[in-house]
XYZ file of C-alpha atoms in Angstrom:
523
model
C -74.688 36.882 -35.429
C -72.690 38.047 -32.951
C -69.260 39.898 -32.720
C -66.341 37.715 -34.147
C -62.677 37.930 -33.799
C -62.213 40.119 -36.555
C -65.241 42.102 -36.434
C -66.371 44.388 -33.597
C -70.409 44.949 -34.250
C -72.968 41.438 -34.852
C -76.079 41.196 -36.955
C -80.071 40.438 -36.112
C -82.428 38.892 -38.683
C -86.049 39.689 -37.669
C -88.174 37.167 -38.534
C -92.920 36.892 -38.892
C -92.532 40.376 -39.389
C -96.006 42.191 -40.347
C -96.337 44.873 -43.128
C -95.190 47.995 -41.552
C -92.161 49.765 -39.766
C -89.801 48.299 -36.764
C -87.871 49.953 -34.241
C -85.514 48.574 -32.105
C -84.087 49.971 -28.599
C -82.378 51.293 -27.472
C -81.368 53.552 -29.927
C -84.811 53.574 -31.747
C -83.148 52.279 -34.760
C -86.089 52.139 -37.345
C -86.819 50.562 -40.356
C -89.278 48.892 -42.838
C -90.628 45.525 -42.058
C -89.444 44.948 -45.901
C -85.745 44.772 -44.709
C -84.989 41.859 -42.448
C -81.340 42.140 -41.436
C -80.559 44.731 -39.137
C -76.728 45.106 -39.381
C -74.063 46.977 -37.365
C -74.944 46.423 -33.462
C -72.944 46.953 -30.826
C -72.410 45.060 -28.054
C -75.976 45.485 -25.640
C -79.553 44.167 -25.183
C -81.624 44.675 -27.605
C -85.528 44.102 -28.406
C -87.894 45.742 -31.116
C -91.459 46.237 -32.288
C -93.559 46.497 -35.574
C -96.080 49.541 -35.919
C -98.851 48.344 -38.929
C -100.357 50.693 -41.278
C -103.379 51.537 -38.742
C -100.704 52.679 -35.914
C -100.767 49.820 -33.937
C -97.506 48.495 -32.068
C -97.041 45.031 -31.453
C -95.302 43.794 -28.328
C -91.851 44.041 -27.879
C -89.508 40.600 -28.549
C -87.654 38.972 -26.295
C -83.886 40.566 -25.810
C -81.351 40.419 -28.177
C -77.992 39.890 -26.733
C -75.412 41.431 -28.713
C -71.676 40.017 -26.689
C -68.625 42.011 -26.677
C -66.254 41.520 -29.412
C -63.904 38.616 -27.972
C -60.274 39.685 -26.959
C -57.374 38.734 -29.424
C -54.531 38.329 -27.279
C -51.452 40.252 -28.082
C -48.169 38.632 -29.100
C -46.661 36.688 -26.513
C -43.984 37.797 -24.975
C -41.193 34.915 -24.197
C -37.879 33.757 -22.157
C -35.964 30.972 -23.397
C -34.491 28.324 -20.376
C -31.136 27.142 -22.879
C -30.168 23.616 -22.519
C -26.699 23.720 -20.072
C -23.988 21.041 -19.073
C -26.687 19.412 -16.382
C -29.478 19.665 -17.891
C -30.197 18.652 -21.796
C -33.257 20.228 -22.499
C -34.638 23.843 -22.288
C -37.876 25.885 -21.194
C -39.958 28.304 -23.195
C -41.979 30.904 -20.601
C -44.653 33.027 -21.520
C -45.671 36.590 -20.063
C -49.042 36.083 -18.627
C -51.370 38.416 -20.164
C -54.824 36.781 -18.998
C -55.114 34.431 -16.208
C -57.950 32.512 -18.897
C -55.442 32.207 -21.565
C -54.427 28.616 -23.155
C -51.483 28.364 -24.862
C -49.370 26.429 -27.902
C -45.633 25.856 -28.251
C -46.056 24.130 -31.325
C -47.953 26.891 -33.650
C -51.491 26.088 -32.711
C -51.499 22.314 -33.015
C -52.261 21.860 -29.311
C -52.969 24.510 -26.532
C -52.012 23.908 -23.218
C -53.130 25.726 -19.597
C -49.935 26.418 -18.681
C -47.596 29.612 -19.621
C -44.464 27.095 -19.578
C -43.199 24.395 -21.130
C -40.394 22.137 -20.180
C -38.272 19.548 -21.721
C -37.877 20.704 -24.765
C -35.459 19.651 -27.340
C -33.355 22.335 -29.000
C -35.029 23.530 -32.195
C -37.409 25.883 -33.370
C -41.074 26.527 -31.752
C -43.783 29.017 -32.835
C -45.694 30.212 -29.526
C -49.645 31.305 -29.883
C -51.800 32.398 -26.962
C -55.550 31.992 -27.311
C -57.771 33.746 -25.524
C -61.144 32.599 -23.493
C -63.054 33.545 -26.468
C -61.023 31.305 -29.067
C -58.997 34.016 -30.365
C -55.353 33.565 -31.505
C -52.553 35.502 -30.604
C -50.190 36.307 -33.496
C -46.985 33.714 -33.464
C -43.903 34.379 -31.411
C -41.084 32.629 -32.491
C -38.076 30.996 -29.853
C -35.303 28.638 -30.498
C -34.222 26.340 -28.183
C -29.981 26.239 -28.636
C -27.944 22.747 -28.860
C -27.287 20.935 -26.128
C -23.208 22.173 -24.885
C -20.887 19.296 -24.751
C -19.841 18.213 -21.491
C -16.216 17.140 -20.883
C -16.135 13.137 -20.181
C -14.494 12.652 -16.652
C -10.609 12.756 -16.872
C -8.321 9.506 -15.955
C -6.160 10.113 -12.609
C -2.662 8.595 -14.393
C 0.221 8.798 -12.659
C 0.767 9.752 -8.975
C 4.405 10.763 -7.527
C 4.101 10.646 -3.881
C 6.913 12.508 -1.764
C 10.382 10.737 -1.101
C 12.644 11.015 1.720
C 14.323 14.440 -0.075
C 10.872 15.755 -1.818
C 8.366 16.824 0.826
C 5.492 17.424 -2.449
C 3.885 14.809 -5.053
C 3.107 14.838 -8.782
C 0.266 13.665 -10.674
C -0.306 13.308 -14.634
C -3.447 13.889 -15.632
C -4.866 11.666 -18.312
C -7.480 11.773 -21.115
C -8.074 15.350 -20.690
C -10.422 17.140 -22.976
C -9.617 20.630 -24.492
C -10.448 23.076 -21.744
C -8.824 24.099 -18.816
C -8.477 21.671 -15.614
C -9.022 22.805 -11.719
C -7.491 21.000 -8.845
C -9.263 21.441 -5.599
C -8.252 21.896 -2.746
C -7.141 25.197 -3.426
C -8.368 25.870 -6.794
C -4.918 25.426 -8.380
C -5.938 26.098 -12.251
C -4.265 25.712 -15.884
C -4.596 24.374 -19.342
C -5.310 21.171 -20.197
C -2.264 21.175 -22.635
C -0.105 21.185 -19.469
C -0.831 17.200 -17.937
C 1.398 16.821 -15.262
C 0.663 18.899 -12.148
C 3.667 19.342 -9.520
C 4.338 20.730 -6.088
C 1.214 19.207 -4.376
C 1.411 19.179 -0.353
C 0.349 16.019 1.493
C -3.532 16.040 0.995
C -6.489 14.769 -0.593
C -7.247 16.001 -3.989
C -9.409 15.601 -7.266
C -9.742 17.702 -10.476
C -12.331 18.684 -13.220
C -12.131 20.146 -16.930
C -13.961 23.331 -17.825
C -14.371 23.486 -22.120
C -14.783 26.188 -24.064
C -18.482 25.981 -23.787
C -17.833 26.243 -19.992
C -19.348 22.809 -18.941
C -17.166 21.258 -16.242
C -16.728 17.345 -16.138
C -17.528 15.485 -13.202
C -14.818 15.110 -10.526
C -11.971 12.908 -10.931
C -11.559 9.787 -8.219
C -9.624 11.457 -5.337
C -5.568 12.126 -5.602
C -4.223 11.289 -2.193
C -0.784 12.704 -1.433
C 0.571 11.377 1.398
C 2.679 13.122 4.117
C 6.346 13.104 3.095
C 8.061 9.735 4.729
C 10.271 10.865 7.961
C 13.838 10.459 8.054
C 14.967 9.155 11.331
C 17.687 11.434 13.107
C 21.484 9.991 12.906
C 21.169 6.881 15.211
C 22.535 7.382 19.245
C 24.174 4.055 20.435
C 25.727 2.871 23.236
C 28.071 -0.080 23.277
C 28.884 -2.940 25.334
C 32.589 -4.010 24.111
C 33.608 -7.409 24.005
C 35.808 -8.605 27.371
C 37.771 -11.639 28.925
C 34.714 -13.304 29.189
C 32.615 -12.676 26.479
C 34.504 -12.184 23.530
C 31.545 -10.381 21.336
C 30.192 -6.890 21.846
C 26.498 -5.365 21.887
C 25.233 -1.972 20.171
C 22.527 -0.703 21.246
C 20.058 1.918 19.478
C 18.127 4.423 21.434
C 14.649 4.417 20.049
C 13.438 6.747 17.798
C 10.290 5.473 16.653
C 8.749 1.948 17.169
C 8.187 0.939 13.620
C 11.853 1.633 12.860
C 14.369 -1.194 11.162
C 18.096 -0.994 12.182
C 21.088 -1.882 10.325
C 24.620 -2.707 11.666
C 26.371 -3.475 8.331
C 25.896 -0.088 6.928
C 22.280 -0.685 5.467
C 23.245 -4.339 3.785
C 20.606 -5.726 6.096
C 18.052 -4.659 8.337
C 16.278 -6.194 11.483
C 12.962 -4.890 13.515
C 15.400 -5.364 17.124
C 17.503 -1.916 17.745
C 20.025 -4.881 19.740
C 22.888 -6.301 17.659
C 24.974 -8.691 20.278
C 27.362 -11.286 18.974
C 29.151 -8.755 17.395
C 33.275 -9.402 17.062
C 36.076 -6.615 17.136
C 35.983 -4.314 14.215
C 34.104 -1.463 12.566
C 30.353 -1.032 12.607
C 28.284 1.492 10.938
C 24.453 1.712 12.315
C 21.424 3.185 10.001
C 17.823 3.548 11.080
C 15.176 2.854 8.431
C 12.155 4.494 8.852
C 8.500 2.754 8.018
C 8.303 4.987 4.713
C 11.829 3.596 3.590
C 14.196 6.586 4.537
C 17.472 5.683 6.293
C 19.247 7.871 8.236
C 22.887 8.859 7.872
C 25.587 6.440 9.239
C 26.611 6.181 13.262
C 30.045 4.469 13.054
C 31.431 2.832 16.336
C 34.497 0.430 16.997
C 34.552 -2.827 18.761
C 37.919 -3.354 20.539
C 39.191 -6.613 21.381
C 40.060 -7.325 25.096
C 43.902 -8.224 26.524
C 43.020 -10.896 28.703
C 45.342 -13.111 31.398
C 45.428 -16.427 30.832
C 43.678 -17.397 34.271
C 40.383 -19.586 35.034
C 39.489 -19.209 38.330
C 36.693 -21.923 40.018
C 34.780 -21.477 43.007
C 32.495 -24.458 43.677
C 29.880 -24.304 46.957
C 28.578 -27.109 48.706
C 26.335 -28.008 51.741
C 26.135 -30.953 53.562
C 22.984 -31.233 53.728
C 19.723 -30.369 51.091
C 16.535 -30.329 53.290
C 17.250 -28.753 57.338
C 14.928 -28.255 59.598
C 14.517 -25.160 61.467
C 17.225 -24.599 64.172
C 19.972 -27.341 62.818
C 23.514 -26.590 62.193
C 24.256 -26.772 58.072
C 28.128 -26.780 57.055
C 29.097 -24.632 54.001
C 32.081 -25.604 51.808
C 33.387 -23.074 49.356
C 36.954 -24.341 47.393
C 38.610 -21.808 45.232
C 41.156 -23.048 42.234
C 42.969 -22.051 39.579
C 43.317 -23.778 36.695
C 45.663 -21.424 35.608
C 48.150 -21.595 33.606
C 49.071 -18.319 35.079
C 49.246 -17.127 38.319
C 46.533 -15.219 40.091
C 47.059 -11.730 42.183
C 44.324 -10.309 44.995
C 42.187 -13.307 44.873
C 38.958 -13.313 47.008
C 35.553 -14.879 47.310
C 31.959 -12.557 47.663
C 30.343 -15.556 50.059
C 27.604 -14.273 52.573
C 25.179 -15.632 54.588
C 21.701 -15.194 53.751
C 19.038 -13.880 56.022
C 17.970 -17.243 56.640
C 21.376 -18.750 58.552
C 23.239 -17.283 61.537
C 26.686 -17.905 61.592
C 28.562 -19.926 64.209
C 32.242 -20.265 63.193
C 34.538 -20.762 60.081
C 37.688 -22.514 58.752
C 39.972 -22.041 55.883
C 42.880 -22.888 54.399
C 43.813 -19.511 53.564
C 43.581 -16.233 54.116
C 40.724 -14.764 56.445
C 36.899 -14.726 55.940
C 34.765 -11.739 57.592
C 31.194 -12.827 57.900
C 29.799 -9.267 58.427
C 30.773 -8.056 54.802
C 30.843 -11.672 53.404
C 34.442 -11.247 51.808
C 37.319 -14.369 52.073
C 40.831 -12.562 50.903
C 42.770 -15.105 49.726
C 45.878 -13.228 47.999
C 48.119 -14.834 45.390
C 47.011 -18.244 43.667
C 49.501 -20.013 41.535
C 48.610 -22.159 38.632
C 46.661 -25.281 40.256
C 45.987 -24.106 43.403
C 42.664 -24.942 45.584
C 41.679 -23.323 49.004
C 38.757 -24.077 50.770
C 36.684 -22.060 53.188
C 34.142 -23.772 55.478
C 31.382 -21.910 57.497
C 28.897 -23.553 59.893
C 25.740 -21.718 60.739
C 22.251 -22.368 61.960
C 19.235 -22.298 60.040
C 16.877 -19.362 61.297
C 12.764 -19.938 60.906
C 12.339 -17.544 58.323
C 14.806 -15.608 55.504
C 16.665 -16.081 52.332
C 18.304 -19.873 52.038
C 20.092 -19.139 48.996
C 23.545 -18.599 49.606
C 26.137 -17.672 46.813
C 30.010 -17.955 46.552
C 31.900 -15.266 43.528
C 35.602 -15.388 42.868
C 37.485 -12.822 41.449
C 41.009 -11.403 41.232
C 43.271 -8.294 39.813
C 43.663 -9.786 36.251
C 41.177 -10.224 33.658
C 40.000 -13.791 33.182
C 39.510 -14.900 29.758
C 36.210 -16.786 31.088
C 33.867 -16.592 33.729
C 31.469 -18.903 33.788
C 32.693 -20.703 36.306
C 33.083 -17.855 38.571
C 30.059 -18.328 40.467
C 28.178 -20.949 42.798
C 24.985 -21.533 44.375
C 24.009 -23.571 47.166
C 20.092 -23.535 48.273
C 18.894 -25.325 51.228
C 15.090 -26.098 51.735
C 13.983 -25.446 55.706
C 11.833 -27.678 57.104
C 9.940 -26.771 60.311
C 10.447 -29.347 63.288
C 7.189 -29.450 65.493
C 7.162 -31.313 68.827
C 3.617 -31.273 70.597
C 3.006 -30.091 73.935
C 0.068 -32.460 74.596
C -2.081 -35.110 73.130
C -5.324 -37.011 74.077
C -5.524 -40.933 73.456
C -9.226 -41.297 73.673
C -9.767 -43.070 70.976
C -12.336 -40.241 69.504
C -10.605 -40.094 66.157
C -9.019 -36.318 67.222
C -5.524 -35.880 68.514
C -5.475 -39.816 69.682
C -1.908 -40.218 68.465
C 0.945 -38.016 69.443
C 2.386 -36.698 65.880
C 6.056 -35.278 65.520
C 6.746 -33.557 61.816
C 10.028 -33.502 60.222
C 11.314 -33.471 56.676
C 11.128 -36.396 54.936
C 14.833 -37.520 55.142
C 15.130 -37.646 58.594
C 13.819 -40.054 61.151
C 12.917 -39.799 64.958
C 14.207 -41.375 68.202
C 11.950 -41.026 71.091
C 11.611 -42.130 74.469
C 8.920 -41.171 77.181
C 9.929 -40.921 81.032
C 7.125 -40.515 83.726
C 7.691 -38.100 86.538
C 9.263 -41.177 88.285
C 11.547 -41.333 85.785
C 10.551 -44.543 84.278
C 10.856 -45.156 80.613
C 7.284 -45.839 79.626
C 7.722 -45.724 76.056
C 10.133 -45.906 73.362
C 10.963 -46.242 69.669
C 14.530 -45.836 67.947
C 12.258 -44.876 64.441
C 8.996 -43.396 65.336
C 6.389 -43.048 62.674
C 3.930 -41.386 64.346
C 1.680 -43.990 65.700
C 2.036 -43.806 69.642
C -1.727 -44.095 71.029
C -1.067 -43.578 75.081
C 0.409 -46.994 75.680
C 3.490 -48.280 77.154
C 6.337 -49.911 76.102
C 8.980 -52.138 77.948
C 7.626 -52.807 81.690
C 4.248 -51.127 80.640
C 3.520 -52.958 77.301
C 0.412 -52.512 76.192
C -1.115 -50.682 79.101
C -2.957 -47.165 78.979
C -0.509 -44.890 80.773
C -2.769 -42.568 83.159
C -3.366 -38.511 82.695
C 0.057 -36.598 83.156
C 3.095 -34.426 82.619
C 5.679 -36.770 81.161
C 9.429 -35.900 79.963
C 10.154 -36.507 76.442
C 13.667 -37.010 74.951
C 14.340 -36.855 70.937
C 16.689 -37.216 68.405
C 16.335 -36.296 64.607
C 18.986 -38.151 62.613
C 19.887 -38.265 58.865
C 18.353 -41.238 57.267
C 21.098 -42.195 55.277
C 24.134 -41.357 57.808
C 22.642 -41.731 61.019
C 23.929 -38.433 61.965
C 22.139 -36.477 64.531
C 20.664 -33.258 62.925
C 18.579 -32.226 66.110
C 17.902 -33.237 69.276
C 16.010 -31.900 72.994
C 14.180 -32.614 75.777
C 10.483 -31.611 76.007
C 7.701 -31.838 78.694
C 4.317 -33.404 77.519
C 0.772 -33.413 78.353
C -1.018 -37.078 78.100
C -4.913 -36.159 78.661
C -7.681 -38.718 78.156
């Protein structure tokens, strides 16, 4: 029987023992074969032998093993893991006392290998250790606390952004819990009895509760505070005031900011343009509206109403002709009137030539015209008057063909849109060929004048007798090399040959150009 728990020696019960005396080592422990318990053996190997009545010893026994008294493990020694705000359960931890040890959380129902156990519900456990050799600790008792209450998440309510005049926002805070609430950024604290939070810079923001049993809530859904909305600066304007000849004014705002609105009516209405034309004699008050909503103060400005003369002046330009070609002589007629009924003072026409004319001479009725600076003076003009100014000039191959005619005098006019004319003439190159070369190879065999289209051609072919070979009073283009007249239908030979031409008006007859040129017939 071997060492128990409780008990520190074991026992040995010697059995087929013969009539005499044992002894068992070591320790030569003796005793009569009559007693067959030996009692009180410490831990060690043992064996023994019986001497008979005649002195004889038998041989020894096998060993006895006599184990060590098993260890009782002392009390455990504990630390309690509480259940917090994140996490609902706690954790009993044993001191390790022996790396062999099992252990029980639940007073020796079931032993576990491990010194910890997790997850456990608060309540009351009883905590044994047992040792390798089956020996229990005595009971260590730990309680596991109730689980703290955590604050539900709070409500954002109420946000108050900044105006125009507030340059911070409010928020109310809503189903707050007892406790006290933290706003971050900037860890701006109080007391949940307290729900509205002011003074909060543009920004993004969010808030938890801390209770009593200091669990915080989870974080609100963000506050966003916006930047405060900008008021525009009192509006600069400039203004265009109503005249003679247009009897509404213009105000216009200098930009501030692109997404701007503008009012003119002293923020009844508002429009996107920073333009207000149309606008008749009187007072006018401009505001700028900014994108957040915040006007400006007030710009006033005054639209005056013009004196005006009661004079229409007319200048009307014509040219007598619409398509010229290159090198012809084009007439310009510019008549001034006025329809009055009043008299006009220092009346002249702006009338230049273009790049695209040379001047030749000029006429009038009136006055004088200088063709350097482009100015006719025509003085005084009474009520019904008309002057006209003509100027000849020749078309040049390249250069403005726009020419236009302006009349103006000392007094204001109470219209002027019909103060200005425009005459525009489209050149036309004339080409004449040097040379052409009737062979009849389908290149150059016919000798081709251009012109514009309004105009048609005389021509008439001499040979260097002076013959007239050829002729047509309205050439299209289709003369091949043969003869006309006394040499119809013959092929005129290889030569220089003298050709005269005249380029007329289609519809007047009028000769717009006309020359001589030498020619080239080559077969």
């Amino acid at each position: 029987t071997q060492p128990t728990c409780s008990t520190a020696t074991g026992n040995v019960v010697l059995n087929g023992l013969p009539s005499g005396n044992w002894t068992i080592n070591p320790g030569a422990i003796t005793g009569s074969t009559s007693s067959t318990t030996i009692s009180g053996l410490t831990a060690g190997t043992y064996n023994y032998s019986v001497t008979n009545s005649t002195g004889c010893v038998s041989a020894l026994t096998a060993d006895i093993v006599i184990a060590a008294q098993p260890l009782t493990p002392n009390a455990p020694v504990v630390s309690v893991t509480q259940p917090s705000c994140a996490v609902g359960t706690g954790t009993i931890t044993v001191t390790l006392q022996n790396a062999t040890d099992t252990y029980s959380f639940d007073n020796g129902v079931t032993f576990q290998t491990g010194n910890i156990k997790s997850g456990l519900v608060p309540g009351n456990y009883h905590v044994i250790i047992k040792s390798i050799g089956g020996c229990n600790s005595a009971v260590t008792s730990a309680t596991i606390n109730t689980l703290p209450n955590t604050p539900v998440t709070p409500i954002v309510g109420t946000i108050t952004q900044p105006t125009c005049s507030t340059a911070t926002g409010n928020v109310v805070l809503n189903g707050l819990p007892s406790g006290n609430w933290t706003i971050n950024p900037g860890a701006i604290t109080g007391s949940t009895s307290s729900t509205t939070i002011s003074g909060l810079t543009a920004g993004t923001y969010n808030y938890s509760v801390t209770n009593s049993t200091g669990c915080v809530s989870a974080l609100t859904a963000d506050i966003v505070i916006a930047a405060q909305p900008l008021t525009p600066n009192a509006p600069v304007v400039s203004v265009t005031q109503p005249n003679c000849a247009v009897g509404t004014g213009t105000i216009t705002v200098t930009l501030q900011n692109a997404t701007d609105t503008y009012s003119f009516d002293n923020g009844v209405t508002f429009q996107t343009g920073y333009i207000k034309s149309g606008l008749v004699p009187g007072n006018y008050h401009v505001i700028i509206k900014s994108i957040g909503g915040c006007n400006s103060v007030a710009t006033s400005e005054i639209l005056v109403a013009p004196t005006c003369n009661n004079i229409d002046l007319v200048v009307v330009e014509t040219v007598n002709a619409s398509t010229v070609t290159i090198g012809q002589t084009v007439i310009f007629s510019i008549v001034a009137t006025n329809n009055g009924p009043d008299n006009a003072t220092g009346t002249s026409v702006d009338v230049k030539l273009p790049s695209g004319f040379t001047f030749v001479s000029t006429s009038n009725t009136i006055g004088t015209y200088d063709p350097i600076i482009g100015l006719w003076t025509i003085g005084n003009m009474i009520n019904g008057a008309t002057e006209t100014l003509t100027i000849t000039a020749t078309v040049n191959a390249n250069g403005s063909y726009t020419m236009t005619a302006v009349i103006k005098c000392d007094e204001v006019e109470a219209t002027l849109v019909n103060n200005t004319s425009t005459a525009e003439l489209v050149p036309f190159e004339f080409f004449i060929p040097d040379a052409f070369t009737p062979n009849r190879d389908g290149f150059n065999d016919l000798f081709e004048i251009r012109h514009p289209v309004n105009t048609k051609i005389e021509i008439e072919i001499f040979n260097r007798w002076g013959n007239s070979v050829y002729k047509s009073s309205d050439y299209q283009n289709d003369w091949d090399g043969k003869g006309t007249g006394n040499f119809l239908g013959k092929d005129l030979p290889d030569g220089t040959y003298y050709c005269s031409y005249k380029e007329l008006n289609a519809s007047s007859g009028e000769i717009v150009l006309k020359g001589l040129k030498y020619i080239t017939l080559r077969r």
